[in-house]
Coordinates of C-alpha atoms in Angstrom, one line a residue:
M1 CA 5.5 5.9 17.2
I2 CA 7.6 4.0 14.8
A3 CA 6.1 5.0 11.5
K4 CA 3.9 7.5 9.6
L5 CA 1.2 6.6 7.1
Q6 CA 2.5 7.0 3.6
C7 CA -0.4 5.9 1.5
V8 CA -3.4 3.5 1.3
V9 CA -3.0 1.0 -1.5
L10 CA -6.2 -0.5 -3.3
D11 CA -5.8 -3.6 -5.4
C12 CA -7.8 -3.5 -8.8
V13 CA -7.7 -4.4 -12.4
D14 CA -7.3 -1.0 -14.1
V15 CA -5.1 1.4 -12.0
L16 CA -5.9 4.4 -14.0
E17 CA -9.5 3.9 -14.2
L18 CA -9.7 3.6 -10.4
S19 CA -7.3 6.4 -9.7
R20 CA -9.5 8.6 -12.0
F21 CA -12.7 7.5 -10.2
Y22 CA -11.2 8.6 -6.8
Q23 CA -9.8 11.8 -8.4
S24 CA -13.4 12.6 -9.4
L25 CA -14.5 12.2 -5.7
L26 CA -11.6 13.7 -3.9
G27 CA -9.9 16.0 -6.4
G28 CA -6.0 15.9 -6.4
V29 CA -3.5 14.8 -9.0
V30 CA -3.2 11.4 -10.7
N31 CA 0.4 10.1 -11.0
Q32 CA 2.1 13.2 -9.6
P33 CA 5.9 12.6 -9.8
D34 CA 7.1 11.2 -6.4
P35 CA 10.3 9.5 -5.8
R36 CA 8.7 6.9 -3.4
W37 CA 6.8 5.2 -6.2
S38 CA 7.4 3.9 -9.7
L39 CA 4.4 4.6 -11.9
G40 CA 3.3 2.4 -14.8
D41 CA 0.7 0.0 -16.0
C42 CA 0.7 -1.7 -12.7
W43 CA 0.7 1.2 -10.3
A44 CA -0.9 4.6 -10.0
T45 CA -1.2 7.3 -7.3
L46 CA -3.6 10.0 -6.5
H47 CA -2.1 12.8 -4.3
T48 CA -4.9 14.5 -2.4
D49 CA -4.6 17.2 0.3
G50 CA -2.7 15.3 3.1
L51 CA -3.4 11.8 1.7
V52 CA -1.9 9.6 -1.1
L53 CA -4.0 6.8 -2.4
A54 CA -2.2 4.2 -4.6
F55 CA -3.7 1.6 -6.9
Q56 CA -1.9 -1.7 -7.7
R57 CA -2.9 -3.9 -10.6
V58 CA -4.0 -7.4 -9.7
E59 CA -4.9 -9.3 -12.9
D60 CA -7.3 -11.7 -11.2
H61 CA -8.6 -9.4 -8.7
Q62 CA -11.8 -10.5 -7.0
P63 CA -13.4 -7.5 -5.4
P64 CA -14.8 -7.7 -2.0
R65 CA -18.5 -8.3 -1.5
W66 CA -19.2 -6.6 1.8
P67 CA -20.5 -7.9 4.1
D68 CA -19.9 -11.5 2.6
P69 CA -17.0 -13.0 4.8
A70 CA -15.9 -15.1 1.8
R71 CA -15.0 -12.0 -0.1
P72 CA -14.0 -9.5 2.7
Q73 CA -12.7 -6.0 2.2
Q74 CA -9.1 -5.7 1.1
F75 CA -6.3 -3.2 1.4
H76 CA -2.9 -2.8 2.8
L77 CA -0.9 0.1 4.2
D78 CA 2.5 1.5 3.3
L79 CA 4.1 2.9 6.4
G80 CA 7.0 5.3 6.0
V81 CA 10.1 4.7 8.3
K82 CA 13.4 6.4 8.6
D83 CA 15.3 3.3 9.6
L84 CA 14.1 0.2 8.0
E85 CA 16.1 -2.3 10.1
R86 CA 15.1 -0.7 13.4
A87 CA 11.4 -0.5 12.3
Q88 CA 11.4 -4.1 11.4
E89 CA 12.6 -5.1 14.6
D90 CA 10.0 -2.9 16.4
V91 CA 7.1 -4.4 14.3
L92 CA 8.2 -7.9 14.9
N93 CA 8.5 -7.2 18.7
R94 CA 4.9 -5.9 18.6
G95 CA 3.6 -9.1 17.0
A96 CA 4.0 -8.7 13.2
T97 CA 5.1 -11.5 11.0
L98 CA 7.6 -10.9 8.2
L99 CA 6.2 -12.0 4.9
D100 CA 8.8 -10.8 2.3
E101 CA 12.2 -9.1 3.3
G102 CA 13.2 -8.6 -0.3
D103 CA 16.9 -7.9 -1.0
S104 CA 19.2 -5.2 0.4
Q105 CA 18.5 -3.0 -2.6
R106 CA 14.7 -2.9 -2.2
S107 CA 13.3 0.1 -0.1
W108 CA 10.3 -1.8 1.5
R109 CA 9.5 -5.0 3.3
I110 CA 6.2 -6.8 3.7
F111 CA 4.7 -7.9 7.0
A112 CA 1.4 -9.2 8.3
D113 CA -0.3 -7.7 11.3
P114 CA -1.4 -10.1 14.2
A115 CA -4.8 -10.8 12.4
G116 CA -2.9 -11.5 9.0
H117 CA -3.5 -8.2 7.0
P118 CA -0.5 -7.2 5.0
F119 CA 1.3 -3.9 5.3
C120 CA 4.6 -2.7 4.1
L121 CA 7.4 -0.6 5.9
V122 CA 8.8 1.7 3.2
R123 CA 12.1 3.6 3.7
D124 CA 11.2 7.2 3.9

């Protein structure tokens, strides 16, 4: 094992609306202070028992139309790691592709899995 799941991130137009929807289903706390994420107009979180859902604003978000393959389901995973450099090497060796390394100040990097789905390694 090289990582632990930090949260599941859903794209949407209105981050507060969707976070409150899921809060109504799952309980939990919307936008609980957490040093891992910056909250604002473009990002919200829902901390539930054992799971964090995050919501990311995408202005021109086109929601999935399951099971329409032209508009498939969409999400990405944030995976917490202790050592970002080592974890990057490990995921690349396992078949991931680096999409965005960012700069040395940023605490996350973006990859694609072998099927092209994005995920982030985030310094824990």
